[in-house]
Short mmCIF file of C-alpha atoms and ligand atoms in Angstrom, two decimals:
data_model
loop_
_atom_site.label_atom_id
_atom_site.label_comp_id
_atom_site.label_asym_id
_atom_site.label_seq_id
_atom_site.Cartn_x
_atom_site.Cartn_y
_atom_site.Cartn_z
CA UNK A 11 -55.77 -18.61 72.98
CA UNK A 12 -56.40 -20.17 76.50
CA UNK A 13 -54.36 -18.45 79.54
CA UNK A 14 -50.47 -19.56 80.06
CA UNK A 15 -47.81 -18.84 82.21
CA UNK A 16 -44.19 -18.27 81.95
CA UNK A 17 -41.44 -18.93 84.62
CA UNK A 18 -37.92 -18.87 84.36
CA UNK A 19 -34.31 -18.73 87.36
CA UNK A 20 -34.43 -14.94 87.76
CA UNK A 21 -31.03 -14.77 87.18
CA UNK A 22 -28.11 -16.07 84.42
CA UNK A 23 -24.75 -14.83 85.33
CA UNK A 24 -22.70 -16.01 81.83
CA UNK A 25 -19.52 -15.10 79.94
CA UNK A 26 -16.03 -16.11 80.11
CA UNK A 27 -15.16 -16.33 83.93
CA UNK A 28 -18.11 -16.14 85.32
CA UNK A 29 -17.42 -18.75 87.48
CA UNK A 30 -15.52 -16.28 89.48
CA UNK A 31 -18.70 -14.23 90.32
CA UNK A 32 -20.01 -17.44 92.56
CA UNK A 33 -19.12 -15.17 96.16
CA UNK A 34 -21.20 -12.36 94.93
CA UNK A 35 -24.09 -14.77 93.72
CA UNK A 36 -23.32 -16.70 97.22
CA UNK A 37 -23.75 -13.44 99.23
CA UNK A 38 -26.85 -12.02 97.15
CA UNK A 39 -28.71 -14.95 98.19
CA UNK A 40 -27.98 -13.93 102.26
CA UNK A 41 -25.20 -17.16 102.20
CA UNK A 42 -22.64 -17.81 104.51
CA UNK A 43 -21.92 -21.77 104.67
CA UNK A 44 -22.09 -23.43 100.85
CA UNK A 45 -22.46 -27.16 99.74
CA UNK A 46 -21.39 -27.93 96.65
CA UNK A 47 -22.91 -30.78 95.50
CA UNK A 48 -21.43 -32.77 92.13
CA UNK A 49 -19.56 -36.61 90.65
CA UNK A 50 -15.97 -37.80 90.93
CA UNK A 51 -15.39 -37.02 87.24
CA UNK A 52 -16.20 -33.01 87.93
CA UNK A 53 -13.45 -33.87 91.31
CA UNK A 54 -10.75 -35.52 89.21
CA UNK A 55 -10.97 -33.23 86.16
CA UNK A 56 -10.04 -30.39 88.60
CA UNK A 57 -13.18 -28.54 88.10
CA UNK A 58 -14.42 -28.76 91.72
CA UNK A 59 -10.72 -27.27 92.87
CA UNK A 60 -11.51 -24.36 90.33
CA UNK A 61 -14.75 -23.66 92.10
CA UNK A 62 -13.45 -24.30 95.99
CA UNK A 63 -10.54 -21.78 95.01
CA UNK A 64 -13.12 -19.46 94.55
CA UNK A 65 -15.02 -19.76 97.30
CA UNK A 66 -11.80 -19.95 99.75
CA UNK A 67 -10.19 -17.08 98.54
CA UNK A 68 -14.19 -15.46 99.43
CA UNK A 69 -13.56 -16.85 102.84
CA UNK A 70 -16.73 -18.52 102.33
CA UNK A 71 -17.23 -22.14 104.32
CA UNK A 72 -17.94 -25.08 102.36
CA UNK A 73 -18.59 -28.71 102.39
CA UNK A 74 -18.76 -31.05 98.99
CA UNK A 75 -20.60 -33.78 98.50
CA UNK A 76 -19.53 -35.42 95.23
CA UNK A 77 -21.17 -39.01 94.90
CA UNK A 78 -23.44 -38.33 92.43
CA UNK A 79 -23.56 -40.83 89.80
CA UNK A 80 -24.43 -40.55 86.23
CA UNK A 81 -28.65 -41.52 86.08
CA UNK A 82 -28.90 -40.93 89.71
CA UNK A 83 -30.76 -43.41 92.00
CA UNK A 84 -33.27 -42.09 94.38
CA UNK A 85 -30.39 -43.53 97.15
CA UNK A 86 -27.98 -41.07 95.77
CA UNK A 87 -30.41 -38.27 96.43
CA UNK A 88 -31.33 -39.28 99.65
CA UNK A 89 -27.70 -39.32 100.25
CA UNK A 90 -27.33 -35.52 98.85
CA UNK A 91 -30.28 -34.90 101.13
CA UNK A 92 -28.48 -36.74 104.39
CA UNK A 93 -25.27 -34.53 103.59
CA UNK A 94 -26.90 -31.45 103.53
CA UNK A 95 -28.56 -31.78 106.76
CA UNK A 96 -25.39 -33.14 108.25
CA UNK A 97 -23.84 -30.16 106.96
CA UNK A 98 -26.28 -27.75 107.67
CA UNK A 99 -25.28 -24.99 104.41
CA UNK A 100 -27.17 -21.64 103.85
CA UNK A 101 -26.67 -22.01 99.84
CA UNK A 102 -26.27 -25.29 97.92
CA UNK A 103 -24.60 -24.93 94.78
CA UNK A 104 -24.50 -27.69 91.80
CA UNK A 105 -21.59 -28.26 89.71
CA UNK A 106 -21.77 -30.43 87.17
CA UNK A 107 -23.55 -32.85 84.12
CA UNK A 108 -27.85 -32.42 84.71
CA UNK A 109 -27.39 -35.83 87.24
CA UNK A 110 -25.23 -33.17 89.61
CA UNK A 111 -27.79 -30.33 89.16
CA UNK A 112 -30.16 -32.54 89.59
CA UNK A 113 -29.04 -33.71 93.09
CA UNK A 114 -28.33 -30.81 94.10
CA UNK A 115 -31.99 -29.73 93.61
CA UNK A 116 -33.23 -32.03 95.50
CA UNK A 117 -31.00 -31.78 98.35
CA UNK A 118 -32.13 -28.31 98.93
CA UNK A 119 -35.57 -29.44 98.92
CA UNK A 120 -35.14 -32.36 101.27
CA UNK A 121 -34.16 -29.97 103.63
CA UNK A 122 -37.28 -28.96 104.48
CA UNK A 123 -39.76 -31.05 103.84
CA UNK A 124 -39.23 -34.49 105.25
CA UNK A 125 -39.68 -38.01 103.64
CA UNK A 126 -40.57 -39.99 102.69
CA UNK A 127 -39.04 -38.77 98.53
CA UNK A 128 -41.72 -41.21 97.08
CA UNK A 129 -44.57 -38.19 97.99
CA UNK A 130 -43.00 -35.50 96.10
CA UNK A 131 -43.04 -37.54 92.18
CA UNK A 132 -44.56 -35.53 90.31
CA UNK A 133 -45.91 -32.24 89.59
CA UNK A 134 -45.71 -29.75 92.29
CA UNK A 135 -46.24 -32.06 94.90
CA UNK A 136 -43.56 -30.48 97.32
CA UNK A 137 -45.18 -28.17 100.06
CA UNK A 138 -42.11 -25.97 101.17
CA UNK A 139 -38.70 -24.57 99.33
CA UNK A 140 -35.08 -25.65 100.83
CA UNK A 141 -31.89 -23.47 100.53
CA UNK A 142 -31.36 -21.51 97.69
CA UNK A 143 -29.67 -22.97 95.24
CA UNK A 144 -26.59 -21.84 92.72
CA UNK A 145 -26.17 -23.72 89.52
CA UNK A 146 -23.41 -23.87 87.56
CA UNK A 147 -23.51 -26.54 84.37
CA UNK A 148 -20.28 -28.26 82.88
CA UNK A 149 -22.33 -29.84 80.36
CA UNK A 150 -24.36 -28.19 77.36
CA UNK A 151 -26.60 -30.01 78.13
CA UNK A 152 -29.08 -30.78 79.98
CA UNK A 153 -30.46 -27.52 80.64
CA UNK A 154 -31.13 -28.39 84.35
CA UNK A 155 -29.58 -25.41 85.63
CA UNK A 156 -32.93 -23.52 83.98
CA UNK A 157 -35.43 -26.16 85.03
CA UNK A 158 -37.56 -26.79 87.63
CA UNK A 159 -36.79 -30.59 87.21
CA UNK A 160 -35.05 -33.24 88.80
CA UNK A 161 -35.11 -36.78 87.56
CA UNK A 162 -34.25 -39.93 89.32
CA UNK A 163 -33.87 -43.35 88.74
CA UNK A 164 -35.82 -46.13 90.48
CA UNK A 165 -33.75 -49.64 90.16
CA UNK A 166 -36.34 -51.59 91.85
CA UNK A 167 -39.27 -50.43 89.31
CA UNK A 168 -37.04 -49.97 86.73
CA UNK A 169 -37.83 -46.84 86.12
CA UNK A 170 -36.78 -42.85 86.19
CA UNK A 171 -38.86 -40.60 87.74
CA UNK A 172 -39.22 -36.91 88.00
CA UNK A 173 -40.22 -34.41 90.59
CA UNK A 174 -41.27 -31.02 88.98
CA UNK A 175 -41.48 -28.25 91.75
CA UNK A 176 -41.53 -24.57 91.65
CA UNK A 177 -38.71 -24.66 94.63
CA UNK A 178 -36.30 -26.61 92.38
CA UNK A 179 -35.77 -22.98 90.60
CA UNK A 180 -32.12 -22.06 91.26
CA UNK A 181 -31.71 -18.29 92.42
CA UNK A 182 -28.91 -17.95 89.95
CA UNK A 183 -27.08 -19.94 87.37
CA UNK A 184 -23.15 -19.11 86.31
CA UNK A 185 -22.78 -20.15 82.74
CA UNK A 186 -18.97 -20.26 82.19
CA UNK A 187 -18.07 -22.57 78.76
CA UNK A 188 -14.39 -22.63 80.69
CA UNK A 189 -15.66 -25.23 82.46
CA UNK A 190 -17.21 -27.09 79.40
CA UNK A 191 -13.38 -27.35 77.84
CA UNK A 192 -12.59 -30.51 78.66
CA UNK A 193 -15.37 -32.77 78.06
CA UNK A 194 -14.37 -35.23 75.39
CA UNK A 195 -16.21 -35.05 72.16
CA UNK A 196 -18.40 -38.31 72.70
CA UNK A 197 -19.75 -36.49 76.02
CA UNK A 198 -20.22 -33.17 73.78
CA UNK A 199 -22.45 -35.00 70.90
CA UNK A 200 -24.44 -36.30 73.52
CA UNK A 201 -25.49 -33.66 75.59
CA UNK A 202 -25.65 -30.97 72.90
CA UNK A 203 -28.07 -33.64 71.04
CA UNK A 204 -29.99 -33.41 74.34
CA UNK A 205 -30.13 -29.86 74.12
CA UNK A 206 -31.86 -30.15 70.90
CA UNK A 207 -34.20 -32.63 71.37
CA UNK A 208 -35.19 -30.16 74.37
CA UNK A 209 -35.44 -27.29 71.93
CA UNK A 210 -37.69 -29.56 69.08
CA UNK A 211 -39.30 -31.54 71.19
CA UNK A 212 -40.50 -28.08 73.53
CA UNK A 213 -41.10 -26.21 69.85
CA UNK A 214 -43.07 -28.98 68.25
CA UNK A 215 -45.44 -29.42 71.39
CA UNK A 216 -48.92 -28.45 72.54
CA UNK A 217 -47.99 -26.08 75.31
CA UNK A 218 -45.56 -23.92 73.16
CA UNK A 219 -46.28 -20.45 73.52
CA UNK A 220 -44.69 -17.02 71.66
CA UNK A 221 -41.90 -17.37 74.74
CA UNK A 222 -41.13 -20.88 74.41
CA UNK A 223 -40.52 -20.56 70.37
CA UNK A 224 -38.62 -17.97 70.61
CA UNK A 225 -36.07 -19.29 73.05
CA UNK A 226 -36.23 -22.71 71.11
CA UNK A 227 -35.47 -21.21 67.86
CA UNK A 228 -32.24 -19.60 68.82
CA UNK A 229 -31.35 -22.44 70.20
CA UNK A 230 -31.92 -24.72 67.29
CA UNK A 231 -29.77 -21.83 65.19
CA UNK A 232 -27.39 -22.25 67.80
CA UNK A 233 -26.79 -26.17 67.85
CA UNK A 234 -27.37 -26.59 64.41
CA UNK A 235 -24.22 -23.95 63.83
CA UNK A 236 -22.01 -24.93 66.30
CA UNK A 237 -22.35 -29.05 67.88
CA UNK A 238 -19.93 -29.99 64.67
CA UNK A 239 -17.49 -27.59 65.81
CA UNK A 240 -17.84 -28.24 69.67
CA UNK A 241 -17.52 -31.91 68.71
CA UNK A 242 -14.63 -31.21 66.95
CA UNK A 243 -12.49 -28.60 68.20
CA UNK A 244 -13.14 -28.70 71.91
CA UNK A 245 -11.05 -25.97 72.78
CA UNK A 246 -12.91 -23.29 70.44
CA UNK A 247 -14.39 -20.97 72.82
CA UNK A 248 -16.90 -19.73 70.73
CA UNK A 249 -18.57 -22.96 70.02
CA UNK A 250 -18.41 -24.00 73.38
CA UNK A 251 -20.38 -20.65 74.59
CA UNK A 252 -22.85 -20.81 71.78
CA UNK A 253 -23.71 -24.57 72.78
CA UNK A 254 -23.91 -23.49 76.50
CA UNK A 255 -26.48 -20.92 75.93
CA UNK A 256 -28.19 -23.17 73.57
CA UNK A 257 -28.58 -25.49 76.23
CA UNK A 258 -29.87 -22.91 78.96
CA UNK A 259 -32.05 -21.04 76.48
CA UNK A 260 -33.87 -24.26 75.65
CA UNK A 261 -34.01 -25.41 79.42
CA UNK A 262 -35.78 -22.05 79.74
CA UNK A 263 -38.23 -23.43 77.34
CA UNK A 264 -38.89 -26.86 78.34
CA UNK A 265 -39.35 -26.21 81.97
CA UNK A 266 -42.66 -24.64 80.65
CA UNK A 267 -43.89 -26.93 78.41
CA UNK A 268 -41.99 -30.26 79.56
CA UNK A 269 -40.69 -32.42 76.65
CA UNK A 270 -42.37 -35.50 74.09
CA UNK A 271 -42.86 -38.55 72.68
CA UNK A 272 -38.77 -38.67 72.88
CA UNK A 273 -37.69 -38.22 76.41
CA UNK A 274 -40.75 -40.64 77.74
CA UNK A 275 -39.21 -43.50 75.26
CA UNK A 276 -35.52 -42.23 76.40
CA UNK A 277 -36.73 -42.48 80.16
CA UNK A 278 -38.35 -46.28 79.28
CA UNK A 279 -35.21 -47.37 77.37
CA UNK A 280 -33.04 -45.86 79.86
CA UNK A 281 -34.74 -46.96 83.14
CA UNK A 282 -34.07 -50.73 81.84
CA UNK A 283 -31.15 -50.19 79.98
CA UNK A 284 -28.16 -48.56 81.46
CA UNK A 285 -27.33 -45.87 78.42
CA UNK A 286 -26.49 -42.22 78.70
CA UNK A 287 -29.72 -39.48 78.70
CA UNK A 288 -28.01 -37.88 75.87
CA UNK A 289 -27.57 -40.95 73.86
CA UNK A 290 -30.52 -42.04 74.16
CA UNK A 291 -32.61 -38.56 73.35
CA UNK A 292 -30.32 -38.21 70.46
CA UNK A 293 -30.83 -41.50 68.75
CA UNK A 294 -34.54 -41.38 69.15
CA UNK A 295 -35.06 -37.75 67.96
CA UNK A 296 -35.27 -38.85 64.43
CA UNK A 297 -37.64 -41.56 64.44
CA UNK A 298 -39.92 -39.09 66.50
CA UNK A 299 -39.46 -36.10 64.20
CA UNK A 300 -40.74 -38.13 61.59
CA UNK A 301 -43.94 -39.69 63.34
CA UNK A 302 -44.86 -36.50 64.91
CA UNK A 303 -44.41 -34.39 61.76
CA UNK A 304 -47.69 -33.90 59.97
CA UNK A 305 -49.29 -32.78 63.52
CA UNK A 306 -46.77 -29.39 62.97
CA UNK A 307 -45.54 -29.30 59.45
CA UNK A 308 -44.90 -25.62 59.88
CA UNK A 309 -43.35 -26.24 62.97
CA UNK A 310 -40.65 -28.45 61.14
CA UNK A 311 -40.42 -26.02 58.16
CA UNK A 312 -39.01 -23.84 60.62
CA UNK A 313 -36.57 -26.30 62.28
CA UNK A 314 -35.26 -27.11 58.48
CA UNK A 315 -34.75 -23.31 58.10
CA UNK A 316 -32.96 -23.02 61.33
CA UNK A 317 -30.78 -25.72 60.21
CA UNK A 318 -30.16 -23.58 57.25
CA UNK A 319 -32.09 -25.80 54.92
CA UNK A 320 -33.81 -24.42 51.35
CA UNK A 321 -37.30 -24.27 51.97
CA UNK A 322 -38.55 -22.18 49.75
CA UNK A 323 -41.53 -22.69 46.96
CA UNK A 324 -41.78 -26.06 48.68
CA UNK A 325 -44.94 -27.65 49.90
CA UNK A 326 -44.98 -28.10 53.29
CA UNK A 327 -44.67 -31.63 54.10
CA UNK A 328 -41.80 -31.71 51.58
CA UNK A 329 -40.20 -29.11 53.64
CA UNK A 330 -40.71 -29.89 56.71
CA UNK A 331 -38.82 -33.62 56.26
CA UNK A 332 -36.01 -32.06 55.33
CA UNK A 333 -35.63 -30.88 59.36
CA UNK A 334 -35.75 -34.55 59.78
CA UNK A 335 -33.17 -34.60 56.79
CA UNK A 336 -30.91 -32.08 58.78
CA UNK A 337 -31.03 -33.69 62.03
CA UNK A 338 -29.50 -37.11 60.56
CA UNK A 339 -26.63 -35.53 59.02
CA UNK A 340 -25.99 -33.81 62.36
CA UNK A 341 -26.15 -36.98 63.83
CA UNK A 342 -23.91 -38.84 61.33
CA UNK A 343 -21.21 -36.34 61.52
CA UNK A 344 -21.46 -37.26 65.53
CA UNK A 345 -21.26 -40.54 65.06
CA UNK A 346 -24.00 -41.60 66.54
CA UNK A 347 -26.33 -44.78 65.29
CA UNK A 348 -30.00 -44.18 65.04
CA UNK A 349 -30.86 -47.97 64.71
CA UNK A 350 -31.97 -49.16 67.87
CA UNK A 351 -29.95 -52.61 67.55
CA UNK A 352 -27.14 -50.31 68.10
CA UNK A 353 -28.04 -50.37 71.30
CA UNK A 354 -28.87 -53.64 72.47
CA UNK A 355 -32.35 -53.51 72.95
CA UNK A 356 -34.33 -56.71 72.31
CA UNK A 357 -37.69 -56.46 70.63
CA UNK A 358 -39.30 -58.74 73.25
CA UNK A 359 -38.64 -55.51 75.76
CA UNK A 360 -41.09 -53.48 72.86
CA UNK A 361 -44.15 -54.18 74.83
CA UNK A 362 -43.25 -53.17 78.39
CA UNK A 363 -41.23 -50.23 77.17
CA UNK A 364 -44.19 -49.25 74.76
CA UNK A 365 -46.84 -48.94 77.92
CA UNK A 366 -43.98 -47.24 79.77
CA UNK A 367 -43.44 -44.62 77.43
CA UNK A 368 -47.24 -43.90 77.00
CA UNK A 369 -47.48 -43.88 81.12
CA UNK A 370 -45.40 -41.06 81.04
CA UNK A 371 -48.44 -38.59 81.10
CA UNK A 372 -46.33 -35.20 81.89
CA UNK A 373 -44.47 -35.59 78.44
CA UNK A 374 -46.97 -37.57 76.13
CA UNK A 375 -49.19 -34.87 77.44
CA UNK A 376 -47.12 -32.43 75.18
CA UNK A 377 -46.55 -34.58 72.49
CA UNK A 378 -48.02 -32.78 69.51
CA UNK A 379 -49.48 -36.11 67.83
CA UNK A 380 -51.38 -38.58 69.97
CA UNK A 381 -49.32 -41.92 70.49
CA UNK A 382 -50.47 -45.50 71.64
CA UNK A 383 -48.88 -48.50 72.76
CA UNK A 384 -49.51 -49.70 69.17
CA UNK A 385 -47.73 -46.89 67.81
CA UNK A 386 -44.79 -46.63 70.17
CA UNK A 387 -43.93 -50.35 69.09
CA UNK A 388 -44.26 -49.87 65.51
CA UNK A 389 -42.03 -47.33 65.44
CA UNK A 390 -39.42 -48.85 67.41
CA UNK A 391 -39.78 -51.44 65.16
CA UNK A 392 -39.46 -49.36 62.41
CA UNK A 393 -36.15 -47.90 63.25
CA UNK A 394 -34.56 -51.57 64.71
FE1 FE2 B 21 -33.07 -34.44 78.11
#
């Protein structure tokens, strides 16, 4: 086996309340003056009040920022960037969806290392680290409270982008599925679909190690026995903190091996076509499941068991479609389409999107089966 590396946030403050722990985690990290970056909904919904009571009854200064938009555009960063230095903070804290944590990232790392942004897509491309930064997640999710991953939205190219840096680590993230209560089931299926494409998608590919598929297994058990019960019961505690660590453990995972075939056609689809991450990642996973299967059979024998399938005295291949078999019904009892004219997506975009989604080096690079433009369109025809 060739030489790999594992890195992870050194520390996950999680349970019940652990929200109220931010002063401590603000104060370990040598902070005085805190910026708490996140979107109007986290504002309106009250959950930025629950997290500014904290910090004032700390005596802690703060400033918010809270124009982040859902599929940020590189403006909105450089406008997270332009209020931290107004602002001048010690910490930066992120509350909020992965577009919030995501911001917030960057802001910290905008701080000190100037401009232009366009120099720092990429892979490790950014020279110095910012502020440290505290990451709390409403959303189970993106995992971008564990990643070292920020990605961004280009409206003139019409495309996202992602910078990938070391310094994006945050020194701590507060997992507290209080703050996950509220979101409306829709919001739920989503992002806890996008947790487990990030689990499959980081399990299934070429730069899984014994870490990664360990922390991706758990948290395919994790989804596959609790999303339902999120989705339908938002106020059951237990589901909600099962999702929530499903969502960090396999953000733990993919910031190590990056994702697939699935998040570089969600990032196409999505750069052109206004729909939510989670949507998108959740409709594909499917279709990809089922082209990239016979490079992993195993792989999927043991997604179908996690899901609690009956695998046993099978052959492989016959096993390892019925992951692809579990992962429908989850998405049927979610509601959510997996035919692409859902979505209104024409087939004359199938070309442009197809050479976008096998541009996407850092994830096709981890895709376990190679894919070509030729592919990439038949299967989106395919699943029309
Ligand atoms: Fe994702």
């Amino acid at each position: 086996m060739k030489v790999q590396s594992f890195e992870t946030v050194r520390r996950v403050v999680f349970g019940h309340g652990a929200v109220e722990s931010l002063p401590d985690e603000v104060k370990r990290v040598k902070g005085s003056r805190v910026l708490v970056v996140t979107d109007p909904g986290i504002k309106s919904a009250g959950v930025l009040d629950q997290v500014t009571g904290v910090l004032e009854r700390a005596n802690l200064g703060f400033s918010v920022f809270a124009e982040v938009e859902p599929d940020p555009r590189v403006e909105v960063a450089l406008a997270g960037a332009k209020a931290a230095k107004d602002f001048g903070p010690d910490v930066i804290v992120g509350l909020g969806g992965g577009s919030a944590l995501d911001i917030s990232k960057v802001s910290s790392v905008l701080l000190a290392n100037e401009g232009p942004i366009d120099k720092y897509f990429g892979m490790e491309l950014v020279p110095r680290p910012g502020v440290p930064l505290i990451l709390i997640p409403t959303t189970a999710g993106t995992g971008s409270e564990m990643t070292s991953i920020c990605v961004l939205s280009d409206t003139q190219n019409k495309v996202k982008k992602g910078i990938v840096s070391e310094h994006m680590f945050a020194r701590a993230a507060l997992l507290d599925p209080q703050l996950t209560l509220a979101l409306p089931p829709r919001v739920t299926a989503m992002t806890g679909m996008d947790a487990l494409v990030h689990a499959i998608e980081s399990f299934v590919g070429v730069r899984a190690t014994v870490f990664t598929d360990t922390l991706n297994l758990q948290a395919i058990r994790l989804v596959a026995a609790n999303l339902r019960q999120a989705f339908a019961q938002g106020q059951n505690l237990a589901a909600r903190e099962n999702m929530l660590h499903a969502s960090c453990l396999a953000g733990m995972a993919f910031s190590n091996t990056q994702n697939g075939l699935d998040h570089a056609l969600a990032l196409a689809i999505g750069g052109k076509f206004h729909l939510p991450h989670g949507l998108l990642t959740a409709f594909i996973l499917p279709w990809v499941m089922e082209y990239n299967l016979i490079a992993t059979p195993h792989k999927y024998v043991e997604i179908a068991k996690a899901f609690g399938e009956k695998t046993r005295r099978m052959p492989e291949v016959q096993a390892a479609r019925l992951a692809v078999k579990a992962v429908k019904n989850l998405l049927d009892d979610l509601g959510i389409s997996y035919r692409l004219s859902s979505y209104g997506v024409p087939r004359e975009e199938f070309p442009a999107l197809a050479k976008t989604t096998v541009g996407a080096v850092r994830l096709i690079s981890n895709n376990p089966r190679t894919v070509t433009e030729q592919e990439v369109i038949g299967i989106l025809e395919a699943n029309y």
